[in-house]
GROMACS .gro file of C-alpha atoms in nm:
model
  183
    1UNK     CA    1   0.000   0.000   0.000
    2UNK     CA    2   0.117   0.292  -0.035
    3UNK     CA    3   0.021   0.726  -0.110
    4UNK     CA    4   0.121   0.959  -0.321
    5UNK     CA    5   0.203   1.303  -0.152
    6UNK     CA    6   0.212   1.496  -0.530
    7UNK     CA    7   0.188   1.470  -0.818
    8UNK     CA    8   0.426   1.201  -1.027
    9UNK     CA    9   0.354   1.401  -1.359
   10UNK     CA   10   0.587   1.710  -1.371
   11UNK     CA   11   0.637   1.980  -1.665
   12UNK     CA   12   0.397   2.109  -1.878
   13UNK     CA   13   0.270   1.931  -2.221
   14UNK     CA   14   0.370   1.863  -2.421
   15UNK     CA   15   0.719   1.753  -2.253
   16UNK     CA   16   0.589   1.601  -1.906
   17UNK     CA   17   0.819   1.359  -1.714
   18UNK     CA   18   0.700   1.054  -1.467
   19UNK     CA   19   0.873   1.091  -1.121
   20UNK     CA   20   0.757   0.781  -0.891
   21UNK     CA   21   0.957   0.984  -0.566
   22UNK     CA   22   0.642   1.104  -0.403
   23UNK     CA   23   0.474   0.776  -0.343
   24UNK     CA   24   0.527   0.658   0.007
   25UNK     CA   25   0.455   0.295   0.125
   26UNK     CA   26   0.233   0.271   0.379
   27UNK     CA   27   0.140  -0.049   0.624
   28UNK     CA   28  -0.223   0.134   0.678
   29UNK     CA   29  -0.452   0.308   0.451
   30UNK     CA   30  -0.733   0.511   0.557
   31UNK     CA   31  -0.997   0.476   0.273
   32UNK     CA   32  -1.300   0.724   0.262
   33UNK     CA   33  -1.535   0.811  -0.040
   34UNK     CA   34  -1.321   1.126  -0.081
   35UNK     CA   35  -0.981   0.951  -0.159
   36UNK     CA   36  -0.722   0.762   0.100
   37UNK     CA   37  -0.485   0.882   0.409
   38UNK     CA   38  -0.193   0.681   0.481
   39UNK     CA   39  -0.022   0.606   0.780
   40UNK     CA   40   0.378   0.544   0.733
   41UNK     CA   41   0.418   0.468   1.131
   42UNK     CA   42   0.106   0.468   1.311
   43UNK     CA   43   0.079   0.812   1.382
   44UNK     CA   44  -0.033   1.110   1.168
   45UNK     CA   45  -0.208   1.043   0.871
   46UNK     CA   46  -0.092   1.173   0.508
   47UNK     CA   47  -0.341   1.310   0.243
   48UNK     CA   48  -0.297   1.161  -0.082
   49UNK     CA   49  -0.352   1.369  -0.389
   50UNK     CA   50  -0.591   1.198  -0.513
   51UNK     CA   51  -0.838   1.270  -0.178
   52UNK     CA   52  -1.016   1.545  -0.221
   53UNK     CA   53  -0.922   1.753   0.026
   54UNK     CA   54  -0.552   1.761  -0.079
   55UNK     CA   55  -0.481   2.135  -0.151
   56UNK     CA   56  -0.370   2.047  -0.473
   57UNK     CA   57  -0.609   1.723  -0.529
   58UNK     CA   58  -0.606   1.531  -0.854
   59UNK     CA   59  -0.943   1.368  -0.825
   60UNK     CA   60  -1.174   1.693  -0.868
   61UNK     CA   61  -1.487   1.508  -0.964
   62UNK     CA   62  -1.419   1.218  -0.674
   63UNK     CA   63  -1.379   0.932  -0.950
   64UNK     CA   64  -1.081   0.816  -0.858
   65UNK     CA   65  -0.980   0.889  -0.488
   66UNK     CA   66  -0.851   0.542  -0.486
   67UNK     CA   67  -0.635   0.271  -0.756
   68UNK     CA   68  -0.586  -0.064  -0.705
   69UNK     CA   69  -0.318  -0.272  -0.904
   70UNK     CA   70  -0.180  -0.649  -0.848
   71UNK     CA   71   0.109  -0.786  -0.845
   72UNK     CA   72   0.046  -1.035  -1.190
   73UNK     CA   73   0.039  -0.716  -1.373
   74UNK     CA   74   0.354  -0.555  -1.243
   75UNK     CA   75   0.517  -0.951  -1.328
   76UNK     CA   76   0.360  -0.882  -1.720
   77UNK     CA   77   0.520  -0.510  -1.735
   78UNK     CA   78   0.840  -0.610  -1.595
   79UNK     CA   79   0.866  -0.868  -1.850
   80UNK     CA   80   0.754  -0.594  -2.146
   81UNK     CA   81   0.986  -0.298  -2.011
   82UNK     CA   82   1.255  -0.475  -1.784
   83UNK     CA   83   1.354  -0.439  -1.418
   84UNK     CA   84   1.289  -0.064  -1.407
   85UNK     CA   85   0.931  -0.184  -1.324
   86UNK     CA   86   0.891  -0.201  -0.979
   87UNK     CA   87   0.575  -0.332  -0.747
   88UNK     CA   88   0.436   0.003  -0.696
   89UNK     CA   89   0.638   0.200  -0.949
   90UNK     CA   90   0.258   0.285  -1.083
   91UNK     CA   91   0.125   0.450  -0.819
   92UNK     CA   92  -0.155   0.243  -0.741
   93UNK     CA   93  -0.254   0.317  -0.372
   94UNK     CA   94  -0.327  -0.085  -0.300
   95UNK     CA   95  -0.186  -0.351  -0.473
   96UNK     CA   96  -0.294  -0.703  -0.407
   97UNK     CA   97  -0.079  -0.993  -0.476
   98UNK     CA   98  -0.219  -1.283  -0.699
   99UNK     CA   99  -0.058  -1.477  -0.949
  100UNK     CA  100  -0.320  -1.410  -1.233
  101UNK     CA  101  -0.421  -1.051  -1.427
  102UNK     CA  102  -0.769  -0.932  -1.408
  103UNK     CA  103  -0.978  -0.760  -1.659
  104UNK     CA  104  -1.252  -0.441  -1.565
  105UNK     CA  105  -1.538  -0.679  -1.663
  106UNK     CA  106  -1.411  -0.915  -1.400
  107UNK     CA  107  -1.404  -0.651  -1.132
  108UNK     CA  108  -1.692  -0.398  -1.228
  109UNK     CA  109  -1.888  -0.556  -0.914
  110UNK     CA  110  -1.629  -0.445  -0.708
  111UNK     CA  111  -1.390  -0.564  -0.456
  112UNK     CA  112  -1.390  -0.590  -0.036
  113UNK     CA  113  -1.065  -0.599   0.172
  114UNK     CA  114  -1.117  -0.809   0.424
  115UNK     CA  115  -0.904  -0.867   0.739
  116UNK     CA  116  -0.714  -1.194   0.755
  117UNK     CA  117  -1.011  -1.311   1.014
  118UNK     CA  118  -1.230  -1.218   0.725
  119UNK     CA  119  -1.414  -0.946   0.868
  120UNK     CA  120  -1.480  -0.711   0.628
  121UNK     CA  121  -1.331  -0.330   0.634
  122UNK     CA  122  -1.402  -0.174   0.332
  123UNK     CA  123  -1.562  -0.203  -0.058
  124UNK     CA  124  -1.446  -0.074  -0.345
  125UNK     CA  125  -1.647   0.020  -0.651
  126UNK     CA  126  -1.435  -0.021  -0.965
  127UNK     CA  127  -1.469   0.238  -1.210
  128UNK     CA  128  -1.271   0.189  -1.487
  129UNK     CA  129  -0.934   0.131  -1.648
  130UNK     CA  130  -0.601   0.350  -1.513
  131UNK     CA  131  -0.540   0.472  -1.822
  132UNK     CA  132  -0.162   0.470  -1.975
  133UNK     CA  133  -0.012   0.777  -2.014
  134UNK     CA  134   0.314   0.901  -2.220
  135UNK     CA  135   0.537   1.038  -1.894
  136UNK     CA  136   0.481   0.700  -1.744
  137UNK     CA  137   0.511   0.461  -2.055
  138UNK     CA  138   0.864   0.738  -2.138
  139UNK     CA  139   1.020   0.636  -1.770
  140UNK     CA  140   0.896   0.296  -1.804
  141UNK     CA  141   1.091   0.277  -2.116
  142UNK     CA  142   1.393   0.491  -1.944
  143UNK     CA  143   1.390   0.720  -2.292
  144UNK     CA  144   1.177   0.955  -2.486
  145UNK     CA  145   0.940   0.801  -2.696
  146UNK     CA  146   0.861   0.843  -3.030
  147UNK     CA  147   0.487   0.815  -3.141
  148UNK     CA  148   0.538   0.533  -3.341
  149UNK     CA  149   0.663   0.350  -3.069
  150UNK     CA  150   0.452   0.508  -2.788
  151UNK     CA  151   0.110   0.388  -2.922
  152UNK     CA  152   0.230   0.003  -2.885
  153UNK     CA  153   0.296   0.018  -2.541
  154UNK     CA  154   0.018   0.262  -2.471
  155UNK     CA  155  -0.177  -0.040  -2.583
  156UNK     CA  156   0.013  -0.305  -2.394
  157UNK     CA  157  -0.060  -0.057  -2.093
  158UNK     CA  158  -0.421  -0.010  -2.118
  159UNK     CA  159  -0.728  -0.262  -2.049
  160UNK     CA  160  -0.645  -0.261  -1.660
  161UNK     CA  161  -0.243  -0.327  -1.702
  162UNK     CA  162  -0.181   0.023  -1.536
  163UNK     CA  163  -0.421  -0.064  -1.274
  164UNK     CA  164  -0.782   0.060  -1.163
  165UNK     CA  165  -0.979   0.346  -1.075
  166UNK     CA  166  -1.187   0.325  -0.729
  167UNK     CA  167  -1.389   0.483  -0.524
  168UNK     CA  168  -1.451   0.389  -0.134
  169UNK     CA  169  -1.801   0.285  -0.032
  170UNK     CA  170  -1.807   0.361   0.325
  171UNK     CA  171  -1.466   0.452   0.543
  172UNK     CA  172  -1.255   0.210   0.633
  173UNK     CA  173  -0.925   0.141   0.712
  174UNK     CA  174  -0.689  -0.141   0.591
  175UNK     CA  175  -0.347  -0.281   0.649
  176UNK     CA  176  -0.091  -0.482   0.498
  177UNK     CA  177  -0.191  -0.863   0.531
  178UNK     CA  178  -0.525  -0.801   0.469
  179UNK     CA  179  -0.691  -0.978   0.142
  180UNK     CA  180  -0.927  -0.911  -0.139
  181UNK     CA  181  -1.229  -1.054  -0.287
  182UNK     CA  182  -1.389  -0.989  -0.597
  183UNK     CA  183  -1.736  -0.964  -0.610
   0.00000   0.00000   0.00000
């Protein structure tokens, strides 16, 4: 799990760069309706900027406070782009681990994180695909990209690869350990 305290976009278009350095891993996330707050020690609680009370938010319209990734994807991109890809690199705020890649249409019902005793703390409704983007697909790459070459791995990227959209349903919050089901 982890947060991201800015932005990971920097520059202006048409020459943006990725930066990963403001994510943060987290072992708890506080998710709300409005976006997630992590906690890197147990004590204060970070805004991400995707919640939408982050001064400088990123989710204005609240549809997508929250992204969820796994682990089978990050195995698929390190393959395409090499060991540049790390588990996280994306940005995704919760990233399960499974040994198989899912699609939207599998989880457009939604998710719940449960705690290892299976008691449910939160839901997450899935709204769509994390789409690719050229600053990310550039660093993943470690170059500049052409557009030639940029619209094949834009497409390798997309359909769920880069992860998912979410919003909370209710407030909850999770920790590291706890598990996922698919609805």
């Amino acid at each position: 799990m982890q947060i991201q305290r800015g932005s990971l976009k920097t520059g202006e278009k048409p020459i943006r760069r990725y930066d990963p350095t403001p994510l943060l891993a987290v072992p708890r996330l506080n998710v709300t309706p409005d976006g997630a707050l992590g906690s890197p020690d147990g004590g204060d609680w970070i805004v991400d900027v995707h919640h939408r009370a982050h001064p400088f938010t990123k989710n204005e319209d609240g549809l997508h406070g929250i992204s969820l990734g796994f682990t089978a994807h990050y195995d698929a991109m390190r393959e395409h782009f090499g060991d540049r890809i790390a588990v996280g690199c994306a940005g995704e705020n919760i990233i399960a681990i499974t040994d198989r890649q899912f699609t939207y249409d599998e989880l457009a019902g939604g998710v719940v994180i449960c705690a290892p005793d299976g008691t449910e703390r939160v839901r997450l409704r899935v709204l769509e695909v994390a789409h690719p983007c050229k600053p990310f697909t550039g660093w993943a790459l470690g170059k500049t990209v052409e557009p030639a070459e940029l619209k094949k791995h834009l497409q390798f990227l997309d359909d769920g690869m880069r992860g998912f959209y979410c919003v909370g349903e209710g407030t909850g919050t999770v920790a590291l350990g706890d598990l996922i089901a698919i609805l």
